[in-house]
PDB file of C-alpha atoms in Angstrom:
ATOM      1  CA  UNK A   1       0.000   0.000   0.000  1.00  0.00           C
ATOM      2  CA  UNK A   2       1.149   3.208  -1.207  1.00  0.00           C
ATOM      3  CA  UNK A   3       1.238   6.074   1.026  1.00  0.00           C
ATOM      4  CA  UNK A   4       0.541   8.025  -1.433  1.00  0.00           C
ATOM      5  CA  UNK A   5      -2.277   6.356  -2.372  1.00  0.00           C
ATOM      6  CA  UNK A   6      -5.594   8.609  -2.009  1.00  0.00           C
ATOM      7  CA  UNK A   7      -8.140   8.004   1.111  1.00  0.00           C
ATOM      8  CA  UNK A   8     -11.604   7.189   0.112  1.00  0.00           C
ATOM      9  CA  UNK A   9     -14.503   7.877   2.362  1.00  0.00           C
ATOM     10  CA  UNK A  10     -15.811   4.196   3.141  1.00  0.00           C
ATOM     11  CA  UNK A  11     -19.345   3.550   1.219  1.00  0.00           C
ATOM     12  CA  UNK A  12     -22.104   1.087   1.657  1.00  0.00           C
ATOM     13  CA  UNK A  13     -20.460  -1.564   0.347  1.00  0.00           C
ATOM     14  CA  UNK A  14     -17.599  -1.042   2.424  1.00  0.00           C
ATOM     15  CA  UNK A  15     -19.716  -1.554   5.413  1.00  0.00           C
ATOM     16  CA  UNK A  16     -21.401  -4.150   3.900  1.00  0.00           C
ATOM     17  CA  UNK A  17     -17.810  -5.812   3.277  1.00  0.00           C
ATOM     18  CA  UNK A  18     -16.431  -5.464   7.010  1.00  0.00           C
ATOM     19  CA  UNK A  19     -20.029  -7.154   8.380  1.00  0.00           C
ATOM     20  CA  UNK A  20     -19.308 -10.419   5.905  1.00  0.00           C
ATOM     21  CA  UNK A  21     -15.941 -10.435   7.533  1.00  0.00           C
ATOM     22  CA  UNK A  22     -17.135 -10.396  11.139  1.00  0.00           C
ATOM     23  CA  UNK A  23     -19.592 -12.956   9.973  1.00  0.00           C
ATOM     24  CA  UNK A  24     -17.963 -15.423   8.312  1.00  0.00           C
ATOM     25  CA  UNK A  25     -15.559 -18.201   9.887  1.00  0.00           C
ATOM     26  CA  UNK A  26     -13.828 -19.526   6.836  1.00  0.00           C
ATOM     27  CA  UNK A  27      -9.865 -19.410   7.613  1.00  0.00           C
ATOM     28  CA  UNK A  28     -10.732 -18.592  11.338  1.00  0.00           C
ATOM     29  CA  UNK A  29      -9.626 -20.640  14.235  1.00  0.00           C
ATOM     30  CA  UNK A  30     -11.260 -20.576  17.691  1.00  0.00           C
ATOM     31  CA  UNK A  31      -9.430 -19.767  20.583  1.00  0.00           C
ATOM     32  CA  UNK A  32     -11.140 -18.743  23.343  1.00  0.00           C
ATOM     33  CA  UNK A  33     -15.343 -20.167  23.345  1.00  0.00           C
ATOM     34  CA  UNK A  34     -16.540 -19.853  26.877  1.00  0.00           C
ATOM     35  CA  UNK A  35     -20.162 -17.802  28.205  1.00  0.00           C
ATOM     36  CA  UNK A  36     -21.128 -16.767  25.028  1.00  0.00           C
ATOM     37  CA  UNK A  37     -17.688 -15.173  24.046  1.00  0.00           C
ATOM     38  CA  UNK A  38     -16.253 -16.088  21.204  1.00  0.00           C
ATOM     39  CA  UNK A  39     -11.989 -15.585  19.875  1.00  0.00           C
ATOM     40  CA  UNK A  40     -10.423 -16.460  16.589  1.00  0.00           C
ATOM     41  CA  UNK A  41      -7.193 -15.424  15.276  1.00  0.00           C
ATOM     42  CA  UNK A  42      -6.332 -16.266  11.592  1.00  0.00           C
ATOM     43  CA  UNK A  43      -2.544 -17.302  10.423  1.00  0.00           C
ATOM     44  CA  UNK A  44      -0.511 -14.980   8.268  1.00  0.00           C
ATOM     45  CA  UNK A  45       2.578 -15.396   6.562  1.00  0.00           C
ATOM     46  CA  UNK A  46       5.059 -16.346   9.137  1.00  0.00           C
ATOM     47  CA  UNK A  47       7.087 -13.140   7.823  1.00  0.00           C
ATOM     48  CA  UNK A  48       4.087 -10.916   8.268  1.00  0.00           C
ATOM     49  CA  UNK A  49       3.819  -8.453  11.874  1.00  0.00           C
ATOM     50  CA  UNK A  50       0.089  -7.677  11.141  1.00  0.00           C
ATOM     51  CA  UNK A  51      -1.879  -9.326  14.239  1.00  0.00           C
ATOM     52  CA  UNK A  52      -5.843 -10.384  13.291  1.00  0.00           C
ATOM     53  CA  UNK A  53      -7.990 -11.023  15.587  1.00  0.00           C
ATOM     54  CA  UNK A  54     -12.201 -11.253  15.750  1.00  0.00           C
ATOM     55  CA  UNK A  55     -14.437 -12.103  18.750  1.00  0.00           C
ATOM     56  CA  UNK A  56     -18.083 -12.100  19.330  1.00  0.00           C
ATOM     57  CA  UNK A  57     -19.966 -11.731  22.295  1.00  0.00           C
ATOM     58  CA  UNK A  58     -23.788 -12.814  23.549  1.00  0.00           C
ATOM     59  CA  UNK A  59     -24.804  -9.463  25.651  1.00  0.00           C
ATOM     60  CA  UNK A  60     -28.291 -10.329  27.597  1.00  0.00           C
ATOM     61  CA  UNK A  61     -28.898  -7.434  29.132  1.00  0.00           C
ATOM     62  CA  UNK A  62     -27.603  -4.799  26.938  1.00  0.00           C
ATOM     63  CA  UNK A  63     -29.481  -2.575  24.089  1.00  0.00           C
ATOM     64  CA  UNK A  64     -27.616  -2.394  20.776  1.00  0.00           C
ATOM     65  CA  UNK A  65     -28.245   1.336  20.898  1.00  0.00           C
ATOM     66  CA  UNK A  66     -26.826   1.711  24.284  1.00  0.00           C
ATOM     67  CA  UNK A  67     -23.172  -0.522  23.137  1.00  0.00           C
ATOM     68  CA  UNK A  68     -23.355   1.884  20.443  1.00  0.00           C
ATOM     69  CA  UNK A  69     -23.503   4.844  21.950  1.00  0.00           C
ATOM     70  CA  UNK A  70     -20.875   3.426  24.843  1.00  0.00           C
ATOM     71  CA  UNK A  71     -18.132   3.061  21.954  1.00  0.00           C
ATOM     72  CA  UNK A  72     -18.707   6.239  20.495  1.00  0.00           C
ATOM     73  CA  UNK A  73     -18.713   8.190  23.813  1.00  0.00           C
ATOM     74  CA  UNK A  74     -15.022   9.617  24.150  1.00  0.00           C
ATOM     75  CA  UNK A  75     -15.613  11.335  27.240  1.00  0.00           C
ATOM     76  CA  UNK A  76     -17.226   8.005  28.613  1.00  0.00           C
ATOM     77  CA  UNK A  77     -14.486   5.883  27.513  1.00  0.00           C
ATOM     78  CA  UNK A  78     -11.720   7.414  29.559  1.00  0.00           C
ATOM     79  CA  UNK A  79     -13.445   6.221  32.546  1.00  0.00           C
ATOM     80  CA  UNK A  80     -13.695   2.628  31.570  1.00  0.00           C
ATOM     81  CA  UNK A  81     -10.090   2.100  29.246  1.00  0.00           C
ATOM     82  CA  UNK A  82      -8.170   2.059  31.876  1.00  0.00           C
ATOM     83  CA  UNK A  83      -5.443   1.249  28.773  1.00  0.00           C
ATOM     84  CA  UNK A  84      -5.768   4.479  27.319  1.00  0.00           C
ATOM     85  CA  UNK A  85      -3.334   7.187  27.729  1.00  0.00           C
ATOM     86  CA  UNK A  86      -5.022  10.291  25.123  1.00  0.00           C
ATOM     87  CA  UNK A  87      -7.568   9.979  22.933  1.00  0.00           C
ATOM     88  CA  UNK A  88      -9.256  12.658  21.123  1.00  0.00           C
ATOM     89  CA  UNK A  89     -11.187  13.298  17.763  1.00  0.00           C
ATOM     90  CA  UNK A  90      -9.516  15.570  15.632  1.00  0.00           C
ATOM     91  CA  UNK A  91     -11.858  16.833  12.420  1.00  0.00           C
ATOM     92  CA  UNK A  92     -14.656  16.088  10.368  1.00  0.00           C
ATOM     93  CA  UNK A  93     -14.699  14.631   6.777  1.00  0.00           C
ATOM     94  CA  UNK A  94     -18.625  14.121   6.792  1.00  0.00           C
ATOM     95  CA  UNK A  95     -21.546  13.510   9.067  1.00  0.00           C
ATOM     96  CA  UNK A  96     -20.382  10.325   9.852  1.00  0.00           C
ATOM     97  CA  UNK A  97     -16.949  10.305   9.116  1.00  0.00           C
ATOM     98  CA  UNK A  98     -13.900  11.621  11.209  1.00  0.00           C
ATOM     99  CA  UNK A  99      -9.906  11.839  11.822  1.00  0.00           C
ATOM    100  CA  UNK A 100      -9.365  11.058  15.720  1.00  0.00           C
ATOM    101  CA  UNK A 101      -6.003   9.651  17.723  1.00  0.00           C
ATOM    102  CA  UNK A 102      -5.711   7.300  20.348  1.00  0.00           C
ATOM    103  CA  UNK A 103      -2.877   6.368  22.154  1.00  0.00           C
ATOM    104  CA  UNK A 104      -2.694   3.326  24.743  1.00  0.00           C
ATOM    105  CA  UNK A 105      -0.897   1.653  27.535  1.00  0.00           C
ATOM    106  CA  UNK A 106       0.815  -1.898  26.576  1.00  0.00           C
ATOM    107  CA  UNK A 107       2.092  -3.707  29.552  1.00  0.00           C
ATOM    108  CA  UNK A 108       5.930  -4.082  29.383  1.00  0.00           C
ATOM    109  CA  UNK A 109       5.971  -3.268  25.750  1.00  0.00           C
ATOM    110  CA  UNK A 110       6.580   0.444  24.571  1.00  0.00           C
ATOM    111  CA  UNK A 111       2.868   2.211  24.307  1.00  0.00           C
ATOM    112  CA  UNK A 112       1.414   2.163  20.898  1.00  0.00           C
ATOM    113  CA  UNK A 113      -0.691   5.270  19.398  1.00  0.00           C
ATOM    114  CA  UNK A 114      -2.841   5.501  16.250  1.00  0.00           C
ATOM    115  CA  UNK A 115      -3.952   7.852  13.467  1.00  0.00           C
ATOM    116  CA  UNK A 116      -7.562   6.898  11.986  1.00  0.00           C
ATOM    117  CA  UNK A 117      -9.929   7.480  10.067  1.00  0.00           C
ATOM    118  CA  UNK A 118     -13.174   6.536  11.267  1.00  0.00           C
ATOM    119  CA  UNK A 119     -16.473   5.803   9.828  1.00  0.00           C
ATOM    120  CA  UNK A 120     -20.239   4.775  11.536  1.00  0.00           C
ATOM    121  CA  UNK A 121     -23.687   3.753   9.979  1.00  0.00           C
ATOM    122  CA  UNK A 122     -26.547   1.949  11.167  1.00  0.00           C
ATOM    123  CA  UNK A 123     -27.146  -0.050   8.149  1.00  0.00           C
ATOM    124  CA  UNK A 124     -30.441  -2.269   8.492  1.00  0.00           C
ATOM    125  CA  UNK A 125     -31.219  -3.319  11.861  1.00  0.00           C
ATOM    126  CA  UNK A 126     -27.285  -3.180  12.726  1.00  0.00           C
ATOM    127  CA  UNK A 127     -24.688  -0.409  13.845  1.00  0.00           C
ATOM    128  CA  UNK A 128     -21.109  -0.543  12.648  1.00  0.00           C
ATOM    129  CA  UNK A 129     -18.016   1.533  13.205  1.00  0.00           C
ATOM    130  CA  UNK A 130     -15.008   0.817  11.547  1.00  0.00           C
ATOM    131  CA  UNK A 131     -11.650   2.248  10.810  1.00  0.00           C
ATOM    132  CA  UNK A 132      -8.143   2.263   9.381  1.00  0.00           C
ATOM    133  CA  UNK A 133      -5.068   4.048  10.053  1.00  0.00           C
ATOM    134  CA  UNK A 134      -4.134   7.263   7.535  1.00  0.00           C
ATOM    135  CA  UNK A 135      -1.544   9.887   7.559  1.00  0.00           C
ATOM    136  CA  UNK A 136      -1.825  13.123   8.497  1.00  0.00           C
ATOM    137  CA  UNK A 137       1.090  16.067   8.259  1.00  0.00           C
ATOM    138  CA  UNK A 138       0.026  16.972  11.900  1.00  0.00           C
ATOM    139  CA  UNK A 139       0.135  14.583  13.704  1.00  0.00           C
ATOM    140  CA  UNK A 140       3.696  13.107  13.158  1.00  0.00           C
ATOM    141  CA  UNK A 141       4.409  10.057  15.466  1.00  0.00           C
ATOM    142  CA  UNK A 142       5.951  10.766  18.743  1.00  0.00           C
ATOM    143  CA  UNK A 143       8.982   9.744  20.475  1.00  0.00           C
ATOM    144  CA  UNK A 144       7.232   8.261  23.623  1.00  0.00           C
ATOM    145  CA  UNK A 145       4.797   5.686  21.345  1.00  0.00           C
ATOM    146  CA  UNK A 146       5.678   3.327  18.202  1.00  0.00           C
ATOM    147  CA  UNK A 147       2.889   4.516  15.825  1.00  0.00           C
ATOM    148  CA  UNK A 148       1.055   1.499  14.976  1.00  0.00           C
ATOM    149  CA  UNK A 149      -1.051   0.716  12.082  1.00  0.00           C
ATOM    150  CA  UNK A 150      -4.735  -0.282  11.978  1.00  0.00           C
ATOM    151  CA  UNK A 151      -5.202  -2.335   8.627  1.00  0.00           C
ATOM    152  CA  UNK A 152      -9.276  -2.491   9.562  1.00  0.00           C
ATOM    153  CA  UNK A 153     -10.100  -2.704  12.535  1.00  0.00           C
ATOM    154  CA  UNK A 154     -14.165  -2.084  13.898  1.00  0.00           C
ATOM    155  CA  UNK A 155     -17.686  -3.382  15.699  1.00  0.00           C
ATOM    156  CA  UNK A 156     -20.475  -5.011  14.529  1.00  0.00           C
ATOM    157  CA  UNK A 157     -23.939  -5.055  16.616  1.00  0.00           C
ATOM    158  CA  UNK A 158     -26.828  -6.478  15.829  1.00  0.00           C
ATOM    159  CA  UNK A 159     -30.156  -6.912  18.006  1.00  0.00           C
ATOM    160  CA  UNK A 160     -31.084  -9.844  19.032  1.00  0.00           C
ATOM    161  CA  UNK A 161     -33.768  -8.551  21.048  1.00  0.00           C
ATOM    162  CA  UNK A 162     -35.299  -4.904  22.670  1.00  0.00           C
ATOM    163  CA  UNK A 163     -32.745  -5.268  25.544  1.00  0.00           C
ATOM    164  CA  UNK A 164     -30.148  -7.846  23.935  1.00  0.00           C
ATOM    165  CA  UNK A 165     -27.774  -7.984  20.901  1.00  0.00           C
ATOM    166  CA  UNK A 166     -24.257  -9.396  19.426  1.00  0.00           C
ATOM    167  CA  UNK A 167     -21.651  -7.613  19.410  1.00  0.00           C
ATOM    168  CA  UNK A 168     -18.276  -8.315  16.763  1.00  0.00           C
ATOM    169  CA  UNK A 169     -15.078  -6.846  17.222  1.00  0.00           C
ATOM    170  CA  UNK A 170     -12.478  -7.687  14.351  1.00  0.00           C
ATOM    171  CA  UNK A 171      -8.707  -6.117  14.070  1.00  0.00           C
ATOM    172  CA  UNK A 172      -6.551  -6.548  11.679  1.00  0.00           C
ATOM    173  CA  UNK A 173      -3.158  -4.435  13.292  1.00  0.00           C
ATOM    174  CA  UNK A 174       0.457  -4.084  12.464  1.00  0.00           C
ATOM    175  CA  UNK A 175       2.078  -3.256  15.740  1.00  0.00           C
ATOM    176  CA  UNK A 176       5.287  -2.035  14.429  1.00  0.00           C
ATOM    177  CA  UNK A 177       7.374  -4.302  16.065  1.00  0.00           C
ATOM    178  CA  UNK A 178       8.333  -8.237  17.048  1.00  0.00           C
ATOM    179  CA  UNK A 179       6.259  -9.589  19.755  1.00  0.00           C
ATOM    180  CA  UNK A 180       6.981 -11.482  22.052  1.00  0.00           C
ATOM    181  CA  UNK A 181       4.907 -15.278  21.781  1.00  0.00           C
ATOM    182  CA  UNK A 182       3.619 -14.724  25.153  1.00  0.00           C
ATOM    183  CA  UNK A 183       2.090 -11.647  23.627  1.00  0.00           C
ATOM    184  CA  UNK A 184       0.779 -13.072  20.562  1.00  0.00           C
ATOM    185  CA  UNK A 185      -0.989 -15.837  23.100  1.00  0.00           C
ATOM    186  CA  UNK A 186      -2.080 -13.892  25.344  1.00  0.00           C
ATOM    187  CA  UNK A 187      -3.985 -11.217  22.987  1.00  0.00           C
ATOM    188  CA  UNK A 188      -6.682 -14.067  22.082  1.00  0.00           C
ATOM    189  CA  UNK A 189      -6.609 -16.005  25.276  1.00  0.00           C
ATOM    190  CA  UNK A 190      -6.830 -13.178  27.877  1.00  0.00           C
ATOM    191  CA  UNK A 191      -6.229  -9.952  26.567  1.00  0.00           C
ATOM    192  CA  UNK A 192      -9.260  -9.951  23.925  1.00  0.00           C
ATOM    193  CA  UNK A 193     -12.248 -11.503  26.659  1.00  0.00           C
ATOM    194  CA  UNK A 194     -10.829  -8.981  28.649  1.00  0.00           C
ATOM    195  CA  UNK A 195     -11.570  -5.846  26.843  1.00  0.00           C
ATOM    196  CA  UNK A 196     -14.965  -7.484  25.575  1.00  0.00           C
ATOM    197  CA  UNK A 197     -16.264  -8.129  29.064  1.00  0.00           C
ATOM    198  CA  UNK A 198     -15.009  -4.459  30.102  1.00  0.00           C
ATOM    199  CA  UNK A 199     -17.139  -2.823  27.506  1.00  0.00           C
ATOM    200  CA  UNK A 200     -19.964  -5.249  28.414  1.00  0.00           C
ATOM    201  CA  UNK A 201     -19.378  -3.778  32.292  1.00  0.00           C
ATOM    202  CA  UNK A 202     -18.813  -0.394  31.167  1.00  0.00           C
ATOM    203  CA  UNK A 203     -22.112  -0.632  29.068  1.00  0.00           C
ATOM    204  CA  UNK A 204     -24.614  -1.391  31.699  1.00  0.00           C
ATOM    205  CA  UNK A 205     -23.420   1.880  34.072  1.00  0.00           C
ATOM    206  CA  UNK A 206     -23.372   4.162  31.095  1.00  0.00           C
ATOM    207  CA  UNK A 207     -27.362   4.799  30.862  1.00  0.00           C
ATOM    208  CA  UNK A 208     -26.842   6.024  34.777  1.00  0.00           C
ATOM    209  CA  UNK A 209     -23.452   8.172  33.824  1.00  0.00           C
ATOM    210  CA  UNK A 210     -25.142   9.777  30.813  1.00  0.00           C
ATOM    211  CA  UNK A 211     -27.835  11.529  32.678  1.00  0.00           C
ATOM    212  CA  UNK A 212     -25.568  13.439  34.650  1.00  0.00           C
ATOM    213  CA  UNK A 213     -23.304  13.870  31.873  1.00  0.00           C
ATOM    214  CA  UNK A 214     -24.810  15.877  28.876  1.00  0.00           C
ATOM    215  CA  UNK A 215     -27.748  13.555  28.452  1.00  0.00           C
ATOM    216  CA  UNK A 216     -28.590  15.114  24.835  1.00  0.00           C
ATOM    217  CA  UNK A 217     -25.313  15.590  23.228  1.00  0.00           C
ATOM    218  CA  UNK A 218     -24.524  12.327  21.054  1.00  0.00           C
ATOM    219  CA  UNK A 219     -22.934  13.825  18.153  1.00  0.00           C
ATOM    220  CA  UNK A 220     -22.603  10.396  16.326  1.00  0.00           C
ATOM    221  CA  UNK A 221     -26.446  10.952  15.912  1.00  0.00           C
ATOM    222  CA  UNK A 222     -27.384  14.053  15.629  1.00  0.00           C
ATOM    223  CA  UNK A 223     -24.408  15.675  13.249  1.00  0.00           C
ATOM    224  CA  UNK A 224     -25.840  19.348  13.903  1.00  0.00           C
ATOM    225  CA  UNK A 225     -23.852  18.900  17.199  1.00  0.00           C
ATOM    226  CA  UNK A 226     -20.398  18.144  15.654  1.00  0.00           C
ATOM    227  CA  UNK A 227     -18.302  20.750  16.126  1.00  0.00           C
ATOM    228  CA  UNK A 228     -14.592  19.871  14.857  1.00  0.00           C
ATOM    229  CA  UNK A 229     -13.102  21.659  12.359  1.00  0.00           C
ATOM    230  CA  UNK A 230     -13.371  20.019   9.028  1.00  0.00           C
ATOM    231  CA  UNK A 231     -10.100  18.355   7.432  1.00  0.00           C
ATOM    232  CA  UNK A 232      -9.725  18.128   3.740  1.00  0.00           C
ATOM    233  CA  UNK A 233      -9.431  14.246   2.357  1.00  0.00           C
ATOM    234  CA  UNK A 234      -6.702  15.490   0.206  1.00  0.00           C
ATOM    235  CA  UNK A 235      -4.358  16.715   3.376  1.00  0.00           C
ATOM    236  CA  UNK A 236      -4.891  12.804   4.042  1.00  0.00           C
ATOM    237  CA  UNK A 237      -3.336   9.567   2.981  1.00  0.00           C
ATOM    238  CA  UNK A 238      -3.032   6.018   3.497  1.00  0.00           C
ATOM    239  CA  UNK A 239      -0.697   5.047   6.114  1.00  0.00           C
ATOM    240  CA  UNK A 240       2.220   3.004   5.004  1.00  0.00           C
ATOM    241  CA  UNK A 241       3.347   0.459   7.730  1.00  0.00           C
ATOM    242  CA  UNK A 242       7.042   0.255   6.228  1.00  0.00           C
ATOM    243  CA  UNK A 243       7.532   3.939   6.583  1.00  0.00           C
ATOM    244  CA  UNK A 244       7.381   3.739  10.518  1.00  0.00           C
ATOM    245  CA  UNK A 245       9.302   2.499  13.119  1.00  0.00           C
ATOM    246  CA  UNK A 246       9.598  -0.997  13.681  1.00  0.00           C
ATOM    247  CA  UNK A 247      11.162  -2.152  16.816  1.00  0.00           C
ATOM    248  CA  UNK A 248      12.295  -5.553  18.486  1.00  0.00           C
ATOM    249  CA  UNK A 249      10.451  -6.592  21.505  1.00  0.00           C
ATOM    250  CA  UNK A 250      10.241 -10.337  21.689  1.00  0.00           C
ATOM    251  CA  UNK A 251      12.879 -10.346  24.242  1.00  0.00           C
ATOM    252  CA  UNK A 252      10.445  -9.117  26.524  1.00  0.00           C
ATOM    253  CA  UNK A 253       9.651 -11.161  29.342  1.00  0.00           C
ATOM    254  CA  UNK A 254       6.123 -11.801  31.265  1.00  0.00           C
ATOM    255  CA  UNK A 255       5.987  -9.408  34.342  1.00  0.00           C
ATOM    256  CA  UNK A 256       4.507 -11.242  37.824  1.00  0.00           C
ATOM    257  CA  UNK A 257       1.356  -8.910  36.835  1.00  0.00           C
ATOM    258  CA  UNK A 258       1.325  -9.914  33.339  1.00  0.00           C
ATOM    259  CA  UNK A 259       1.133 -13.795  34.430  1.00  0.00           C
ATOM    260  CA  UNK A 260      -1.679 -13.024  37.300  1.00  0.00           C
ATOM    261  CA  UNK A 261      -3.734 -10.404  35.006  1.00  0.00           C
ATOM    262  CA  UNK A 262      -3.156  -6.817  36.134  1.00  0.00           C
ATOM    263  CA  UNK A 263      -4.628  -5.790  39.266  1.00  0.00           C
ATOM    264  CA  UNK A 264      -6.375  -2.640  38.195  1.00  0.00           C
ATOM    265  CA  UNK A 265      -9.378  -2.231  39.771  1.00  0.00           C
ATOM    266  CA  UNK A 266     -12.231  -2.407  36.601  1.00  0.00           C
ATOM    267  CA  UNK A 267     -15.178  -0.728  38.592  1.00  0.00           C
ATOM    268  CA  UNK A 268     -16.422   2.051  36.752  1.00  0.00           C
ATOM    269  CA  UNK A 269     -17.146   4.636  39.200  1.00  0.00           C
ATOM    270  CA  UNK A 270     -20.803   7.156  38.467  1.00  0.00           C
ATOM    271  CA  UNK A 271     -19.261   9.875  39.374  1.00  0.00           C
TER     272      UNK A 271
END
């Protein structure tokens, strides 16, 4: 992929595309299957970085509309990612389309940030958000993170129900470096129904947090109430993975905490 290559706002078909992907097994292996939470991973290369990874999960007690919402809230998710370090949206291409950066905590390994353009459509009865990495003059990778790459990366949820749905998460990520196995493992067997069950947690406090927290403002659907600055598509451009820095870390070893799971306390305080 060229990095010159020009950035296309994703269409219906694109959308379309990404839910076939989170839908269909073919070349996936299972991983993790336990309470309704579901892991593949799918083999690449042996020469190829890029990590991909989907899962599903059964959520009982949770409206699509609210998970929605809940992964589109940035103020919302700084209280529940306890991974992330900044996160911000940066412009607006469209009504449903904008340039944001996200930066996040990795354990032992150096912290990893992100450049993306990001789309979201209900399409049918389901929501989707997806995204992909892109370039963008002004914000040049930093010292303190390796800029990672998001190949495609997005959610899927569908209703199953008034007060019940599915929700997909696939990633397909070059980390910009070589990770260690234990890593690589771990990212399907713990790291993955980790994250899934925190959004599941976060998701069931967040009607009570958003009524104290500007109930009406959910500028993902209502796009009179966006108010970033509008970026130009051509001051964008596809991200090329070979043009950043790639470090070694597979010497890495497992930290006590690592082995144990962290010890961060996962309540989501109302406050």
């Amino acid at each position: 992929m060229s990095s010159s290559e020009s950035v296309q706002i994703p269409d219906d078909a694109a959308f379309s595309s990404f839910r076939n992907k989170c839908e269909i097994h073919d070349g996936w292996e299972i991983r993790y299957n336990k309470g309704g939470l579901t892991v593949w991973t799918q083999d690449l290369p042996n020469n190829s970085a890029v990590q991909k990874l989907k899962t599903s999960l059964e959520c009982k007690n949770i409206a699509a509309s609210t998970l929605y919402d809940v992964l589109h809230d940035i103020q919302y998710r700084k209280k529940w990612d306890t991974s992330v370090i900044e996160t911000y949206d940066v412009g607006k291409l469209t009504a449903n389309t904008d340039v944001g950066y996200y930066s996040c905590k990795c354990g032992p390994l150096k912290s990893r940030d992100f450049v993306t353009l990001r789309s979201w459509l209900p399409l049918d009865n389901d929501y989707l958000i997806i995204n992909h990495s892109v370039k963008y003059p002004k914000l040049p990778p930093k010292k303190e993170c390796v800029r990672a790459v998001s190949i495609l990366t997005g959610y899927l949820i569908r209703p199953t129900g008034p007060k019940s749905c599915v929700f997909f998460y696939l990633a397909q990520v070059d980390p910009r470096g070589s990770l260690p196995l234990w890593v690589v493992n771990k990212a399907s067997q713990y790291f993955a129904p980790k994250v899934m069950k925190k959004i599941l947690k976060a998701s069931e406090k967040y009607p009570e947090w958003k009524k104290r927290h500007s109930p009406q403002h959910k500028p993902w659907l209502y796009p009179e109430q966006i108010s970033l600055p509008g970026i130009p598509l051509s001051e964008l451009s596809m991200q090329n993975a070979s043009e950043l820095e790639n470090i070694d870390e597979s010497s890495v070893s497992e930290s006590k905490d690592d082995r144990n799971g962290d010890s961060e306390d996962d309540e989501i305080h109302n406050g």
